[in-house]
mmCIF file of C-alpha atoms in Angstrom:
data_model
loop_
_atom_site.group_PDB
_atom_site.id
_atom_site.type_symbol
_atom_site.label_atom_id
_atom_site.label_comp_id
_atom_site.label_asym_id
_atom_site.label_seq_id
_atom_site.Cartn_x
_atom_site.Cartn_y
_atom_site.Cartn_z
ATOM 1 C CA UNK A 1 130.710 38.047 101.198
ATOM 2 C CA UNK A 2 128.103 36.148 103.037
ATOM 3 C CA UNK A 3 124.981 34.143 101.465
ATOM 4 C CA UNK A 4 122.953 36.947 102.951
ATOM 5 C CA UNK A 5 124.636 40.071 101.712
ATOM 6 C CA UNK A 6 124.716 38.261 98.246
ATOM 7 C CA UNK A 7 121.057 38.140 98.431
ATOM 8 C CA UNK A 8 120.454 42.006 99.499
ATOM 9 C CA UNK A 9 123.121 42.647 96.402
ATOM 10 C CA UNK A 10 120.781 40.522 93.939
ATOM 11 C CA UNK A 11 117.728 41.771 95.641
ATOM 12 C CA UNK A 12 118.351 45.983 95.159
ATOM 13 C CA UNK A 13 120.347 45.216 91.687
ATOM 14 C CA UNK A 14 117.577 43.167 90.240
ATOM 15 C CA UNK A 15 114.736 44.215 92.075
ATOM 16 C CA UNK A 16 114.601 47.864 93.592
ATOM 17 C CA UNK A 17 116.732 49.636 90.747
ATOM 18 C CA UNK A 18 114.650 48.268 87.879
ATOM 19 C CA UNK A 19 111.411 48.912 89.572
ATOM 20 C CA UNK A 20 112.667 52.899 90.274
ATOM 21 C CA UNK A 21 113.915 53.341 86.824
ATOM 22 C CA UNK A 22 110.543 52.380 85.637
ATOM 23 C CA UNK A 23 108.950 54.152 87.628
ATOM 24 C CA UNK A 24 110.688 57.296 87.313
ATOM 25 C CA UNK A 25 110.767 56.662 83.675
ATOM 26 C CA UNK A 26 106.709 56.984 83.832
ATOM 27 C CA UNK A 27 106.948 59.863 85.780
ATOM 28 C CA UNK A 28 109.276 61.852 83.027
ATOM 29 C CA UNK A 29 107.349 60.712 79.781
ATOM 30 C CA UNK A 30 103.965 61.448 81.748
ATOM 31 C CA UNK A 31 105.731 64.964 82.668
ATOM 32 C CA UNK A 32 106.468 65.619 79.412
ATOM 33 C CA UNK A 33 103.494 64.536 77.142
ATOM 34 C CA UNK A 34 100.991 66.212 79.985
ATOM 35 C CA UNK A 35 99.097 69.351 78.237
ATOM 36 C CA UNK A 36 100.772 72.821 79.635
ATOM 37 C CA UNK A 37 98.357 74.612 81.828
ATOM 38 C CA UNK A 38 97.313 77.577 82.810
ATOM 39 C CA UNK A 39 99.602 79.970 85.147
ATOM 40 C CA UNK A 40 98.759 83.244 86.522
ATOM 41 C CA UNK A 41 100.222 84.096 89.645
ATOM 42 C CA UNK A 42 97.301 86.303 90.623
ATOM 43 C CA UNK A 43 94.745 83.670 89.631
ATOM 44 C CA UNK A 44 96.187 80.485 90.832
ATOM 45 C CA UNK A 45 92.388 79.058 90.800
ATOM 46 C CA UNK A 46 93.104 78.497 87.048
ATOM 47 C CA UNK A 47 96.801 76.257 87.494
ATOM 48 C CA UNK A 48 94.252 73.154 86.348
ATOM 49 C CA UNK A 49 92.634 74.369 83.444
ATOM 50 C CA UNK A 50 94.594 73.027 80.009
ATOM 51 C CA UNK A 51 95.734 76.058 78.000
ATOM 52 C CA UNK A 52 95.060 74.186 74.769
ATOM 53 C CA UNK A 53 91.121 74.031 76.413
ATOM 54 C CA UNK A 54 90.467 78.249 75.879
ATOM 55 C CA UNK A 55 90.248 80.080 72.967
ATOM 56 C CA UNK A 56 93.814 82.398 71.807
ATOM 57 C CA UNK A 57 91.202 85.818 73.102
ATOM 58 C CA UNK A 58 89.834 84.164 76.065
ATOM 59 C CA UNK A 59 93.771 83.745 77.198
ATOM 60 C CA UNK A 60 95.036 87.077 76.279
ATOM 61 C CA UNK A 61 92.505 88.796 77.669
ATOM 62 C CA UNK A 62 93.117 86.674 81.497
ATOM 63 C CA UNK A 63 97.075 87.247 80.755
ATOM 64 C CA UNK A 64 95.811 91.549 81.103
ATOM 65 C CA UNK A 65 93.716 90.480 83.649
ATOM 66 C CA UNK A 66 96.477 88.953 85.529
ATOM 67 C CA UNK A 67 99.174 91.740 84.979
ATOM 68 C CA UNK A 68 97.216 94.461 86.281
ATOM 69 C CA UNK A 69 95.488 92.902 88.900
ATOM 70 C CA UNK A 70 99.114 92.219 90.817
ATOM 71 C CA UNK A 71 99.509 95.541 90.167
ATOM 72 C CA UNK A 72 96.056 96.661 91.964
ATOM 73 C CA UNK A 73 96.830 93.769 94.712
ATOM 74 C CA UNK A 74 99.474 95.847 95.348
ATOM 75 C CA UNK A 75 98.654 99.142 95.337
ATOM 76 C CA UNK A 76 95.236 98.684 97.393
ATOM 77 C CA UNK A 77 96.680 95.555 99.606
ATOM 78 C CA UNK A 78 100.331 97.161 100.531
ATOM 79 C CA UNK A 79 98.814 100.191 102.579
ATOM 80 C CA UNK A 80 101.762 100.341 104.872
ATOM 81 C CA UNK A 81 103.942 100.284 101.770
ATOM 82 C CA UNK A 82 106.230 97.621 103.417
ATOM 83 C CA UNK A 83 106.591 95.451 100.001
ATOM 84 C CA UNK A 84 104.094 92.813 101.149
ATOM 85 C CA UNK A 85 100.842 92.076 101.928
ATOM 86 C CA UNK A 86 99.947 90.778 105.309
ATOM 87 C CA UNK A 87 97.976 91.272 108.465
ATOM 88 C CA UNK A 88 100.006 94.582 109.212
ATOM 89 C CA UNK A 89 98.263 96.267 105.732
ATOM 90 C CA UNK A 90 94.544 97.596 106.601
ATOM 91 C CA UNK A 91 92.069 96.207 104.292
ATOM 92 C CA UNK A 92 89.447 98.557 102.380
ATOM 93 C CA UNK A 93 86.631 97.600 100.088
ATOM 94 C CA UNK A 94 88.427 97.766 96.519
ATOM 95 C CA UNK A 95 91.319 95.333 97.816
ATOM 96 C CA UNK A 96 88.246 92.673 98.521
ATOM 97 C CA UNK A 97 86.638 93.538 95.298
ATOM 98 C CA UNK A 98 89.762 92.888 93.392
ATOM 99 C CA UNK A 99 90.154 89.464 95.274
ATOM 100 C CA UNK A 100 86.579 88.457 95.018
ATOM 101 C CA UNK A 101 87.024 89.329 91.657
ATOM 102 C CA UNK A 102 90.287 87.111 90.653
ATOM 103 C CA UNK A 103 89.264 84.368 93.500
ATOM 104 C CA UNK A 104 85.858 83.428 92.804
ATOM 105 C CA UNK A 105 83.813 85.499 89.408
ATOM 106 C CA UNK A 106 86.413 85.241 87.275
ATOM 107 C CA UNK A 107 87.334 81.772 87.651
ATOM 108 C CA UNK A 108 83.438 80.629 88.094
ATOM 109 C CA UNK A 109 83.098 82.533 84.584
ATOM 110 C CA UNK A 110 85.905 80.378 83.314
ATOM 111 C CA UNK A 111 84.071 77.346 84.274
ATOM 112 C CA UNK A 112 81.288 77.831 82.979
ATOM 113 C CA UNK A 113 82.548 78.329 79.450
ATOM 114 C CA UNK A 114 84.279 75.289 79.712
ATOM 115 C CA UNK A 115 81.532 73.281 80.888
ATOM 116 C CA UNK A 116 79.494 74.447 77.026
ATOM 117 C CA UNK A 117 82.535 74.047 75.537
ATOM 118 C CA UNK A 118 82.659 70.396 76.926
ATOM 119 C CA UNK A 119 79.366 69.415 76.373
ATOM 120 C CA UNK A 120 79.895 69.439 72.550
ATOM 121 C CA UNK A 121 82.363 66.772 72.654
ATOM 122 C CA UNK A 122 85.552 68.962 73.500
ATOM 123 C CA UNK A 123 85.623 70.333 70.283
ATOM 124 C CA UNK A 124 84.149 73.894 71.257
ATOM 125 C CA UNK A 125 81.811 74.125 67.791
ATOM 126 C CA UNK A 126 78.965 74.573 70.000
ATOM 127 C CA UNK A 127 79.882 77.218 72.613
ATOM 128 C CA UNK A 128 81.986 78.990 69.816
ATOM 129 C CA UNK A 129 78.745 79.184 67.390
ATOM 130 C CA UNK A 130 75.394 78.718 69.026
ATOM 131 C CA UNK A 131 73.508 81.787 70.905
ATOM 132 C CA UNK A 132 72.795 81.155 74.432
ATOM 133 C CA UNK A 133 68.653 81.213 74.470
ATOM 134 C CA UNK A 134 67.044 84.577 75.195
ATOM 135 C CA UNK A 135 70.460 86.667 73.926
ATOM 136 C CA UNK A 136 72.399 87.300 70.871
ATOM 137 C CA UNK A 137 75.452 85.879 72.023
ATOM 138 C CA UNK A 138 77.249 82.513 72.105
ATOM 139 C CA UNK A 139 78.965 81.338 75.232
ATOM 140 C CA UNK A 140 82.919 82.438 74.117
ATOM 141 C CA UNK A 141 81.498 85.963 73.382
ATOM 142 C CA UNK A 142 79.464 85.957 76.739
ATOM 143 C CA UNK A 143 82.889 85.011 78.977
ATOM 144 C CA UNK A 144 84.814 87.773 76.740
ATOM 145 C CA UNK A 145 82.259 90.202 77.712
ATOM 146 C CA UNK A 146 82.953 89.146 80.912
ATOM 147 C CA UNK A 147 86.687 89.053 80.591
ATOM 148 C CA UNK A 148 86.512 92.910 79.050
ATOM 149 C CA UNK A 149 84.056 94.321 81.830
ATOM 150 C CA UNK A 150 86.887 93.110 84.358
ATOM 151 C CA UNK A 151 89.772 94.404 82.200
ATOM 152 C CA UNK A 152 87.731 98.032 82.200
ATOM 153 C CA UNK A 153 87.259 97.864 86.074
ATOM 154 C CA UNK A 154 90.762 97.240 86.547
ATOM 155 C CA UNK A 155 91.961 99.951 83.734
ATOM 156 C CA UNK A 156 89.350 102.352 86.064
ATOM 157 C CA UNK A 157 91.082 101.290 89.020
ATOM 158 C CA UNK A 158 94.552 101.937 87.896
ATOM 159 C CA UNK A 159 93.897 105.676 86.090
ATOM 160 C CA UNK A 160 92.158 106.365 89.648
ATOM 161 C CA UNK A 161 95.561 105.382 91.359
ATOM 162 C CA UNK A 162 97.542 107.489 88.807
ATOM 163 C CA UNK A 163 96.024 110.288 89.411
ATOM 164 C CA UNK A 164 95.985 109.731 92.933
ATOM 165 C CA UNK A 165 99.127 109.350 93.435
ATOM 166 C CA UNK A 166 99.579 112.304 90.774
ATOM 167 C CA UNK A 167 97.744 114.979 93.401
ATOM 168 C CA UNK A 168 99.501 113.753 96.679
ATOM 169 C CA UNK A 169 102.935 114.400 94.767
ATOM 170 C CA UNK A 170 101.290 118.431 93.460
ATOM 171 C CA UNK A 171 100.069 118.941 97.182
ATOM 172 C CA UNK A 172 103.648 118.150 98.532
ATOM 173 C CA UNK A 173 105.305 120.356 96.135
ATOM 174 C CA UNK A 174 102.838 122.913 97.085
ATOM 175 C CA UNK A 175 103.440 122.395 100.306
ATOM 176 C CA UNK A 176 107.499 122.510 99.874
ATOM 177 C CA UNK A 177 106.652 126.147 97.947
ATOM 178 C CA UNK A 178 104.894 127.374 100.558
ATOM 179 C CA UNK A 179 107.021 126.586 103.287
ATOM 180 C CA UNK A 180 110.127 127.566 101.775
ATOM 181 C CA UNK A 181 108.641 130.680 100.171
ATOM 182 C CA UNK A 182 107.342 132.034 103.607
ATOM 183 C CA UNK A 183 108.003 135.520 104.345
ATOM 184 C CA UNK A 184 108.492 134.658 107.702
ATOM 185 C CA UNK A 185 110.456 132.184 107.669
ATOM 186 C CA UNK A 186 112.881 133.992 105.140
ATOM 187 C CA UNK A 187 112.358 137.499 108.340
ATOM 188 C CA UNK A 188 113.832 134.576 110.466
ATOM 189 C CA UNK A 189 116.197 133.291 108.338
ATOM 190 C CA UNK A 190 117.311 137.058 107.930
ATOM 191 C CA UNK A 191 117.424 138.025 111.551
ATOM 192 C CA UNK A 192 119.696 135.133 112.479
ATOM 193 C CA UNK A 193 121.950 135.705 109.961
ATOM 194 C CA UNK A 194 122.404 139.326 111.478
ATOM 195 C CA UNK A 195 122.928 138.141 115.076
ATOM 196 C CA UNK A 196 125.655 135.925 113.390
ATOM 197 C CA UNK A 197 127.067 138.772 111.918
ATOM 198 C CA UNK A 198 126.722 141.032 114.670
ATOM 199 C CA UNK A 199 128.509 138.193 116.532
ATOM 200 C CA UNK A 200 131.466 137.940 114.343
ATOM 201 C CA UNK A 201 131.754 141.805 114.612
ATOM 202 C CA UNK A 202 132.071 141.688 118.367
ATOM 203 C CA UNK A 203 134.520 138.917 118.840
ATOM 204 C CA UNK A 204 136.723 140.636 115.397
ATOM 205 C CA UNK A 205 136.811 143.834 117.547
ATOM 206 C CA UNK A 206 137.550 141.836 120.673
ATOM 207 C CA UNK A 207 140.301 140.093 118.979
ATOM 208 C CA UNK A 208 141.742 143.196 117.581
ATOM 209 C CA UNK A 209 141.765 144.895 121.029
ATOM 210 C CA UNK A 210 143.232 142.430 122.702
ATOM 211 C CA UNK A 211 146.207 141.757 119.705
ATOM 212 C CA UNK A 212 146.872 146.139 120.778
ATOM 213 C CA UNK A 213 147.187 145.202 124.444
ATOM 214 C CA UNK A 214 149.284 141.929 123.465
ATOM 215 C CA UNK A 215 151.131 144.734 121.336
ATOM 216 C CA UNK A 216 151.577 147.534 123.569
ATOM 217 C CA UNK A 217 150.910 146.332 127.262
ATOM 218 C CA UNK A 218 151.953 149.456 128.984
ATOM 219 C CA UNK A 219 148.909 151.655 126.473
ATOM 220 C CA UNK A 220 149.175 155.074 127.868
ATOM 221 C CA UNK A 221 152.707 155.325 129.305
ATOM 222 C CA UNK A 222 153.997 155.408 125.723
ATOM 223 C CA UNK A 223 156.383 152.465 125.504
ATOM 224 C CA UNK A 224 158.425 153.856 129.059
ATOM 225 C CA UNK A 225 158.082 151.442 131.768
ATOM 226 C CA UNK A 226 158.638 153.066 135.524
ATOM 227 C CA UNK A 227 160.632 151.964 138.505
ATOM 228 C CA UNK A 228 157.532 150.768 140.065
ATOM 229 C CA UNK A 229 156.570 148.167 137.518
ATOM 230 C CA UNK A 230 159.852 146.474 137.779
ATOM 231 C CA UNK A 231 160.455 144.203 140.363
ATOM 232 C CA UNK A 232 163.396 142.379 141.543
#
């Protein structure tokens, strides 16, 4: 081993790998003692709000939210009913709602709560307790009033869908009825099972007549055969 690659050896066994196990080191305890945040797959605006930072109601209510509005994204976004939403889907007015909605009032909403609930030194006394001026409610009861008017929207929203769906299934059963139940449909249905059977008749009797002449070739000569029909 050269001078040199003795030096590289020294150089990654006393410099690099101490330096990376630090430094990874950081990187797990930092992992681990970080507070767990927020995660709602149909409100990804909230990933960097601390759960510890919202009241036990505030988060049930926005884990509701989030269940049924990836429901609605679905049902109002998916129009092609392909599994996915993308620029093949049409887009109608209650599909933007819903976004706008989970993408900009509800977390704004959230926000704001947790800028009163930070101004009282993090401890939330003040936005839990004192009325907001000019109303009779503080600022957790304003963002659950918030929080239920959205849940109710959404609850609207999936009934209407429900029974939506609900009629499109009763019209095609009515439909099925009616087709199947037509009387002239079952006149046709009739009539062609008649030429069938009229057909079978015909080629029976054409069968049988030609099993006699298979039978009895000669027919009206009564089984004698005359001079002229055999040949040499």
């Amino acid at each position: 081993m050269t001078q040199v690659t003795a030096m590289l050896v020294m150089f990654v066994l006393y410099g690099v790998l101490p330096v990376a196990g630090l430094y990874l080191g950081y990187r797990g305890i930092k992992k681990v003692t970080a507070p767990k945040m927020l995660e709602y797959k149909a409100m990804p605006q909230l990933g960097y709000i601390p759960e510890k930072s919202l009241p036990v109601e505030v988060k049930t209510a926005l884990e509701q939210i989030n269940e049924k509005g990836e429901k609605l994204r679905v049902i109002y976004g998916d129009t092609n009913n392909d599994g996915k939403i993308d620029d093949k889907d049409t887009v109608n007015e209650t599909y933007i709602m819903i976004q706008n909605l989970m993408d900009r009032h509800l977390p704004q909403a959230v926000a704001d709560y947790r800028r009163l609930h930070d101004l009282d030194m993090g401890d939330g006394a003040l936005a839990d307790s004192t009325k907001i001026k000019h109303s009779n409610v503080t600022g957790k009861e304003a963002l659950l009033d918030v929080l239920r008017t959205i849940n109710t929207q959404f609850d609207d929203l999936l009934n209407a869908s429900y029974h939506q769906d609900g009629q499109k299934l009763l019209a095609t059963n009515r439909y099925l009825q009616q087709r199947f139940n037509n009387p002239a449909i079952t006149t046709d249905i009739q009539k062609l099972n008649n030429d069938v059977n009229r057909v079978n008749s015909v080629s029976d009797a054409d069968t049988k007549v030609k099993s006699q002449a298979i039978e009895s070739p000669t027919g009206a000569n009564d089984g004698q055969v005359s001079a002229e029909d055999i040949k040499l």
